[in-house]
GROMACS .gro file of C-alpha atoms in nm:
model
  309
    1UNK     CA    1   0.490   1.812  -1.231
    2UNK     CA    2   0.316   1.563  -1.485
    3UNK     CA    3   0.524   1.255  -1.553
    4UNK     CA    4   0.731   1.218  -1.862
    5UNK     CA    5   0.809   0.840  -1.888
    6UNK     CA    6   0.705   0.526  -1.783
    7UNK     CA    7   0.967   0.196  -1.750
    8UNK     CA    8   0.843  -0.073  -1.945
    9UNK     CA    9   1.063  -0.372  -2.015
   10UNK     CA   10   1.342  -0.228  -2.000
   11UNK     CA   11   1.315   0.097  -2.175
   12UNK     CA   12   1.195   0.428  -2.087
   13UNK     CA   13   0.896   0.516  -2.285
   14UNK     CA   14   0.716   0.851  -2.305
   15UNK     CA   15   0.402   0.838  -2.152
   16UNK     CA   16   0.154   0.909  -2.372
   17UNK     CA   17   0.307   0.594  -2.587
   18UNK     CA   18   0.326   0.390  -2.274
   19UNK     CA   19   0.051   0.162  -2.362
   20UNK     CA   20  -0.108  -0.188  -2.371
   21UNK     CA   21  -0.365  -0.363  -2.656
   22UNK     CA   22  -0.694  -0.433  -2.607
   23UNK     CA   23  -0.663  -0.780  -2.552
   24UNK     CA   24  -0.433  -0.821  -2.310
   25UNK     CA   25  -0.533  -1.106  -2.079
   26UNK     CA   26  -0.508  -0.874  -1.745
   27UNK     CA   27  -0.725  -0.666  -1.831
   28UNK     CA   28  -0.997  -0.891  -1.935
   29UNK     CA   29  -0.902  -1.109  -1.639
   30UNK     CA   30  -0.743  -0.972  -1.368
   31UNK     CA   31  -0.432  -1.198  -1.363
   32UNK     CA   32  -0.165  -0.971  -1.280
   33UNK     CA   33   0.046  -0.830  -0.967
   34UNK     CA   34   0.091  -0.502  -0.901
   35UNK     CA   35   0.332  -0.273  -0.577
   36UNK     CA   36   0.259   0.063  -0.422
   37UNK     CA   37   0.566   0.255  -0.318
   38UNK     CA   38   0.642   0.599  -0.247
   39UNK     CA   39   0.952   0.825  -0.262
   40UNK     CA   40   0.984   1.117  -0.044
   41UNK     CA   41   1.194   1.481  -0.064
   42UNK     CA   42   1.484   1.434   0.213
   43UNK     CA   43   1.757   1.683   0.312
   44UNK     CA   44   1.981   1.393   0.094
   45UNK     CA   45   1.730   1.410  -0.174
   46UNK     CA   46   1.471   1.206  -0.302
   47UNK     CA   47   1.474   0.871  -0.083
   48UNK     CA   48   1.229   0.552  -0.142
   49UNK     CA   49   1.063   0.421   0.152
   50UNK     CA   50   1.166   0.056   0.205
   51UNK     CA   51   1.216  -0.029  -0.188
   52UNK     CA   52   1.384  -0.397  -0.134
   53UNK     CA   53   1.089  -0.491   0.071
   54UNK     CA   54   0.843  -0.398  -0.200
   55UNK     CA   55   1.012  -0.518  -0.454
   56UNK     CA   56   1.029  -0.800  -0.252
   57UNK     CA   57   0.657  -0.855  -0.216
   58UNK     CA   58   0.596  -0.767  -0.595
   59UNK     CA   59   0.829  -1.073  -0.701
   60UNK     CA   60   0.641  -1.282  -0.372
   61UNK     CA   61   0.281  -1.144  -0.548
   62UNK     CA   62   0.417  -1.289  -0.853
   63UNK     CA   63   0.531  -1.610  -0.690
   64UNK     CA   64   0.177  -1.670  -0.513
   65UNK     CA   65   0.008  -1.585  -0.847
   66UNK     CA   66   0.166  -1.869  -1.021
   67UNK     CA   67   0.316  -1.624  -1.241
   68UNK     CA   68   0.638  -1.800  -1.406
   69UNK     CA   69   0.965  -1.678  -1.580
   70UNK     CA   70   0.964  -1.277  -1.435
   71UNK     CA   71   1.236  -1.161  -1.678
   72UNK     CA   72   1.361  -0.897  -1.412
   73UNK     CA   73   1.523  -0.918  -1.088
   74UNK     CA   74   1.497  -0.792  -0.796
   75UNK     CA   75   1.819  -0.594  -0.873
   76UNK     CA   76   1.761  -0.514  -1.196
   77UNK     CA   77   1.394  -0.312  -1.091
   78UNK     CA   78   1.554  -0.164  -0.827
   79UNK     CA   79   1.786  -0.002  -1.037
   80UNK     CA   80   1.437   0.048  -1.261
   81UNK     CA   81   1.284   0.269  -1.045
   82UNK     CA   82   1.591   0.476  -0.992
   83UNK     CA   83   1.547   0.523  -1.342
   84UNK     CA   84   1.207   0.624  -1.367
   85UNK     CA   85   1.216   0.867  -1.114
   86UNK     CA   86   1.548   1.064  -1.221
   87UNK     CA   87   1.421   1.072  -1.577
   88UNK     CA   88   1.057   1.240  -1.459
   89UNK     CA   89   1.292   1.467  -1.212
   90UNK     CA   90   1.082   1.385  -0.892
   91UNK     CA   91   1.176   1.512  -0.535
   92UNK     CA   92   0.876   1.345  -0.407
   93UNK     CA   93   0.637   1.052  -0.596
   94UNK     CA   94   0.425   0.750  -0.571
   95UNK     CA   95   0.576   0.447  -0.763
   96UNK     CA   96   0.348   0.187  -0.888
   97UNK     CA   97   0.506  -0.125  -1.073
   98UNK     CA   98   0.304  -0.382  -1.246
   99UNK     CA   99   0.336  -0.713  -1.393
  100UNK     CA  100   0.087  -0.752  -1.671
  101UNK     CA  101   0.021  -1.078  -1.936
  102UNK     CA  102   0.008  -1.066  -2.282
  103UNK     CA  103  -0.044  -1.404  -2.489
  104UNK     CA  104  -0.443  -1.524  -2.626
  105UNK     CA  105  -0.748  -1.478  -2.453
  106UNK     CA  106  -0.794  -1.780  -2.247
  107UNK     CA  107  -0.788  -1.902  -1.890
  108UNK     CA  108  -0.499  -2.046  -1.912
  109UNK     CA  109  -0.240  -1.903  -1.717
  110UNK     CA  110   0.080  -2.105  -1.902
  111UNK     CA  111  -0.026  -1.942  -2.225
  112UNK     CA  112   0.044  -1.636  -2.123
  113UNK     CA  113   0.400  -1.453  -2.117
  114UNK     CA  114   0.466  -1.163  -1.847
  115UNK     CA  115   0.575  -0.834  -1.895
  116UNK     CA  116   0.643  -0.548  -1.673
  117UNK     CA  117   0.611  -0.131  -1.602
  118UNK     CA  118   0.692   0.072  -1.392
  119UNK     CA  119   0.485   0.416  -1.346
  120UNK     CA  120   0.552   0.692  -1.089
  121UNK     CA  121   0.337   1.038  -1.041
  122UNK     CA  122   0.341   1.333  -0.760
  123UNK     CA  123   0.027   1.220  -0.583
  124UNK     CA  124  -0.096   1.388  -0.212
  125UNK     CA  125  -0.185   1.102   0.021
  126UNK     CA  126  -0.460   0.871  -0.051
  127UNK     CA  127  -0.730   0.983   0.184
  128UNK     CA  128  -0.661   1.384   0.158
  129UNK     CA  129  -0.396   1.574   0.298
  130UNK     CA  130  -0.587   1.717   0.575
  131UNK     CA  131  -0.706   1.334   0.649
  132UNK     CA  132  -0.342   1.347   0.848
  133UNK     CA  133  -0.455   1.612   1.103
  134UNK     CA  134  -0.844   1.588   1.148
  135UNK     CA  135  -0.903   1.217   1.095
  136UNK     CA  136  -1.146   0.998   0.842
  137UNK     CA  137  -1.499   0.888   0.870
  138UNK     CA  138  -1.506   0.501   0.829
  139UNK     CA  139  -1.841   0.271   0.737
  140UNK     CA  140  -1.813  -0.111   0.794
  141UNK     CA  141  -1.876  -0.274   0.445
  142UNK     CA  142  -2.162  -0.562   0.333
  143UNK     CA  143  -1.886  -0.638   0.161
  144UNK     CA  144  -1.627  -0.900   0.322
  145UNK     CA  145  -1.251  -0.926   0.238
  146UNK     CA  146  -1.166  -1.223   0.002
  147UNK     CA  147  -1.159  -1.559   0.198
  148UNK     CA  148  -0.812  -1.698   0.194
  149UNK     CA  149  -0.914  -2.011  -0.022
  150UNK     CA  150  -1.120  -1.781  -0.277
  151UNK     CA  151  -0.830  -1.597  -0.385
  152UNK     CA  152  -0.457  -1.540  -0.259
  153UNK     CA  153  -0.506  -1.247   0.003
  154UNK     CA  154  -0.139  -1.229   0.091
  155UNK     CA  155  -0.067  -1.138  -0.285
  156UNK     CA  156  -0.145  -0.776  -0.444
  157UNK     CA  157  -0.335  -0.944  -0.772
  158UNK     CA  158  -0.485  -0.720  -0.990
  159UNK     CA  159  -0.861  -0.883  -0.940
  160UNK     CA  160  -0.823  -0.868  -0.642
  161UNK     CA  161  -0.900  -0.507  -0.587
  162UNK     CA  162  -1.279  -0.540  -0.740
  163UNK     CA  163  -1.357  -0.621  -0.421
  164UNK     CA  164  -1.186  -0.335  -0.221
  165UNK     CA  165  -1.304  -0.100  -0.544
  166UNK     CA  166  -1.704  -0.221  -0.459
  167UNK     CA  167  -1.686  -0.169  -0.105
  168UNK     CA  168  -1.477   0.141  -0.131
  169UNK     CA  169  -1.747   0.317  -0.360
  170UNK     CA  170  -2.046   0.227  -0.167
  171UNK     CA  171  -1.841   0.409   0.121
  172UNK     CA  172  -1.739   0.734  -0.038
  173UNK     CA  173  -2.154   0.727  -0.190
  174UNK     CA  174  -2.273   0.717   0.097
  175UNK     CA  175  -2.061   1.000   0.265
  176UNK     CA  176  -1.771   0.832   0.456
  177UNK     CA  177  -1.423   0.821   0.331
  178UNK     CA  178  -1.336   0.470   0.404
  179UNK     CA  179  -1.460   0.169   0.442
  180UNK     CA  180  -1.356  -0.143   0.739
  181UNK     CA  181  -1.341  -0.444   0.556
  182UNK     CA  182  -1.411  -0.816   0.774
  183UNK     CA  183  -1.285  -1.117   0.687
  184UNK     CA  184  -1.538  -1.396   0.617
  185UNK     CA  185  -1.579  -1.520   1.009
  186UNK     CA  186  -1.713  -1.180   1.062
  187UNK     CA  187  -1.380  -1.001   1.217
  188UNK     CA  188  -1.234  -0.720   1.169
  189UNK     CA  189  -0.957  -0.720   0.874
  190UNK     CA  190  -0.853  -0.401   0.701
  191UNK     CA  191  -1.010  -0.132   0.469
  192UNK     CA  192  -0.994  -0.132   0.114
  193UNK     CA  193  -0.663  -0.020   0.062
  194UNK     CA  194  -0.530  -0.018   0.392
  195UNK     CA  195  -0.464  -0.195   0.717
  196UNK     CA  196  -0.592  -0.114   1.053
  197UNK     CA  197  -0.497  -0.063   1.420
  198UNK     CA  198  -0.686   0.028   1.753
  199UNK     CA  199  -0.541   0.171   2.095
  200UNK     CA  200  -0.724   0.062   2.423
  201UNK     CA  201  -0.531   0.196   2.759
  202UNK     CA  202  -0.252   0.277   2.549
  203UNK     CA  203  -0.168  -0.087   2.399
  204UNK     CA  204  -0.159  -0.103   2.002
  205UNK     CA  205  -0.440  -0.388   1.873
  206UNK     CA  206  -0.397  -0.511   1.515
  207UNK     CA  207  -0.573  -0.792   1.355
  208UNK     CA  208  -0.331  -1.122   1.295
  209UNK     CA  209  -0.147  -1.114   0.971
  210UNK     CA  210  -0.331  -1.443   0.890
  211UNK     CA  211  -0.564  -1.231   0.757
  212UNK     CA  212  -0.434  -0.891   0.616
  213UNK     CA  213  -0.239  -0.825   0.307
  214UNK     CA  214   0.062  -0.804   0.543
  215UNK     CA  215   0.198  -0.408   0.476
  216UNK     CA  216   0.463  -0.310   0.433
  217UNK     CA  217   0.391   0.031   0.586
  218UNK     CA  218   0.183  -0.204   0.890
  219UNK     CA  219   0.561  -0.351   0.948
  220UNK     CA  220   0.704  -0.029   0.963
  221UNK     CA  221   0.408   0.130   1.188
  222UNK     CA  222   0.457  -0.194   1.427
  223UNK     CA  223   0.807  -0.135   1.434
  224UNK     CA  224   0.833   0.223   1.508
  225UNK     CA  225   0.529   0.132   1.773
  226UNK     CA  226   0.758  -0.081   1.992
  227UNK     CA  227   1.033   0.150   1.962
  228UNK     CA  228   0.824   0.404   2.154
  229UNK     CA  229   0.773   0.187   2.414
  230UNK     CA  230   0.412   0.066   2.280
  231UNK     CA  231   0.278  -0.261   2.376
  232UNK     CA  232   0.177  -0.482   2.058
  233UNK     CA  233  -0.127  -0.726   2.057
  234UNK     CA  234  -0.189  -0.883   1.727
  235UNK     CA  235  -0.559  -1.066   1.788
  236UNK     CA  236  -0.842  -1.153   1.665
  237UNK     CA  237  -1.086  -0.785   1.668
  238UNK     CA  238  -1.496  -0.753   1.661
  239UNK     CA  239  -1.658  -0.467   1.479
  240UNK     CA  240  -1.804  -0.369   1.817
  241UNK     CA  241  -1.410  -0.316   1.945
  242UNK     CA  242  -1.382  -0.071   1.732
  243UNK     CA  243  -1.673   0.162   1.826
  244UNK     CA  244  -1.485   0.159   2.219
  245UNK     CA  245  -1.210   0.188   2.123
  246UNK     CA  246  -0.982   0.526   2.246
  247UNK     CA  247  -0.814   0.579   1.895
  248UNK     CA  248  -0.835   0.391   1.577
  249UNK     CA  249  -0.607   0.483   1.278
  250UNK     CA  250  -0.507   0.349   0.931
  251UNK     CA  251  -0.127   0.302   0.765
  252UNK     CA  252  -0.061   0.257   0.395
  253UNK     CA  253   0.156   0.324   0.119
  254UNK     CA  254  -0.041   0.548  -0.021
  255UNK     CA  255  -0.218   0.744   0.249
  256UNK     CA  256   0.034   0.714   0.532
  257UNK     CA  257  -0.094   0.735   0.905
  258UNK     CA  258  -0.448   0.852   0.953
  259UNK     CA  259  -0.654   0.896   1.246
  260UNK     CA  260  -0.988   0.764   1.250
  261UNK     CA  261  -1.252   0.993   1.413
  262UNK     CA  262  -1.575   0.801   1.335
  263UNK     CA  263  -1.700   0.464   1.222
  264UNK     CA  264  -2.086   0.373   1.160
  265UNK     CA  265  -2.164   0.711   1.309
  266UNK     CA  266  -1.982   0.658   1.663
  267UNK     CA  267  -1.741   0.889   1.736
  268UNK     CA  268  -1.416   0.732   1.825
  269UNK     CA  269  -1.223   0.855   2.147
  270UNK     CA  270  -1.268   1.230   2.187
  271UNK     CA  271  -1.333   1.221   1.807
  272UNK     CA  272  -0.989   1.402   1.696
  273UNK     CA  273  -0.615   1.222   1.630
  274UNK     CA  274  -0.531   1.058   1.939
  275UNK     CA  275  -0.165   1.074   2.165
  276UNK     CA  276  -0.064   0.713   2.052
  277UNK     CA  277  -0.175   0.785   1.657
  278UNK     CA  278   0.020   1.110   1.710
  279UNK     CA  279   0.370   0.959   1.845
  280UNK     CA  280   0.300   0.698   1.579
  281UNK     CA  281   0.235   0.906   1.279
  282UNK     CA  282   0.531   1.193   1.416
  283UNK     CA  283   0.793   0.893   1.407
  284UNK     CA  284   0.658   0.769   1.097
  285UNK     CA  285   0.712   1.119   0.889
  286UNK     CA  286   1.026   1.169   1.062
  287UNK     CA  287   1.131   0.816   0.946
  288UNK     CA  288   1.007   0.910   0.558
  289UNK     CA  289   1.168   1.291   0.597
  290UNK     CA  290   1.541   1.153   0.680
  291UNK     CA  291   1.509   1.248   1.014
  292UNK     CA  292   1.441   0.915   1.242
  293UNK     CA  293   1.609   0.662   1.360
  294UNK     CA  294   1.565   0.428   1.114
  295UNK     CA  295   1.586   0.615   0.823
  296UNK     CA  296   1.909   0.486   0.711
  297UNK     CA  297   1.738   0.150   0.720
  298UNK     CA  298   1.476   0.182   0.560
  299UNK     CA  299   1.524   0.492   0.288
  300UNK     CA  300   1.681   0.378  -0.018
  301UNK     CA  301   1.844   0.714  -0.190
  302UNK     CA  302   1.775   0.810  -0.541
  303UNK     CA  303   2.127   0.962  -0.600
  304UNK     CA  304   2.267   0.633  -0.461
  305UNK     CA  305   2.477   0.462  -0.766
  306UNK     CA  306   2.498   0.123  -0.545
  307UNK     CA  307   2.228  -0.083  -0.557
  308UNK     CA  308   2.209  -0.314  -0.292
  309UNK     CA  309   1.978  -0.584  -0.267
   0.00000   0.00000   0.00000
């Protein structure tokens, strides 16, 4: 089903009209936030996956950008992307809300003023829907991730993602489907779009948060982890750890829980999804379909009229 309308300021506008000018500063610049969310079909209906804590991390993104006087809150876009995805009648979508500047060309970040949309689309997951049964093919980029005191790595900022959009080509050229991103000391960080986790004798290694774009799906995936009984090391990881190790897998907004089943052209494990990435990803769809545990924690329904923040 295409979408119909787009939120932007406070107004449902059709899509095709749902546009920006030329010069608008973000897109010369790259000044700008933006939040990946999805909504998923439930036995309820639809039901967004952990809404509040984007939202949460949109308004943060802003916050870290230096981005002043957001003329929304937290409430009010909540009750935004109800909006957006009753009036495009989605069971199922991925939400994407962005805070874009308009004002003069300039590098000045005071002359600008912000303004804000909200999109949503049906869209598969990120790496392929068969990337959820038989795995991905990873290549470790020549590109590193952003150091922390180049540009603010805890914040989803527009610019940001020329980076991830480099190393992520160079990948997909060259025959893989992702890419493994390290941080500037050489260590593994995340891929372009998503963050990263290895099993070794059945304990669940993730690199510290200190240097990932803490996820909100990585939260959920280390949370439903210890539920099952996993034991949780967050440490420092080498690229060679990753070759050895007995399953490596990937968690995002966009494309979910993925096994890994080769990196650099070493087969990883027994080269299919793994028992731990199973359980993992099993509790995670179950969580998204209405079904686990912590679904009434962390699904926000559509039909809902109350919204809680």
């Amino acid at each position: 089903m295409k979408s119909k309308y787009i939120w932007m300021d406070g107004d449902l506008v059709p899509f095709e009209q749902a546009t920006v000018h030329f010069l608008t500063p973000t897109l010369h610049y790259g000044t700008g936030v933006f939040e990946g969310i999805r909504c998923y079909h439930t036995s309820k209906g639809p039901a967004i996956f952990r809404l509040n804590e984007h939202l949460k991390r949109f308004l943060d993104s802003a916050h870290i950008a230096g981005i002043p006087d957001i003329p929304f809150t937290r409430r009010q876009l909540v009750h935004a992307v109800h909006q957006v995805i009753r009036a495009n009648q989605f069971t199922e979508c991925y939400i994407r809300p962005l805070i874009y500047m308009t004002g003069p060309l300039g590098l000045n970040l005071d002359a600008w003023q912000p303004a804000l949309g909200i999109a949503a689309w049906e869209w598969d997951p990120f790496l392929g829907r068969e990337s959820l049964e038989k795995g991905v093919r990873l290549m470790v980029s020549s590109f590193t991730r952003h150091h922390p005191n180049v540009m603010m790595t805890k914040a989803k900022i527009v610019g940001n993602y020329a980076n991830s959009t480099l190393a992520k080509t160079i990948a997909t050229r060259a025959g893989f489907d992702e890419t493994v991103m390290l941080d500037p000391q050489g260590f593994v960080a995340e891929c372009s779009g998503e963050n990263l986790f290895l099993v070794r004798d059945g304990v669940v290694y993730a690199p510290p948060r200190a240097t990932v774009l803490e996820g909100i799906t990585r939260d959920a995936v280390l949370t439903l982890a210890d539920d099952l009984g996993y034991e949780i090391v967050e440490e420092l990881i080498s690229r060679d750890q990753l070759y050895i190790a007995d399953e490596v897998f990937l968690c995002g907004t966009a494309a979910e829980v993925v096994p890994v089943r080769e990196i650099d052209f070493r087969v990883i494990g027994t080269g299919r999804k793994g028992p731990v990435t199973h359980a993992i990803q099993q509790s995670f769809i179950q969580t998204v379909c209405g079904d686990g545990p912590r679904s009434n924690e962390w699904l926000d329904y559509v039909d809902e009229t109350v919204y809680a923040v």
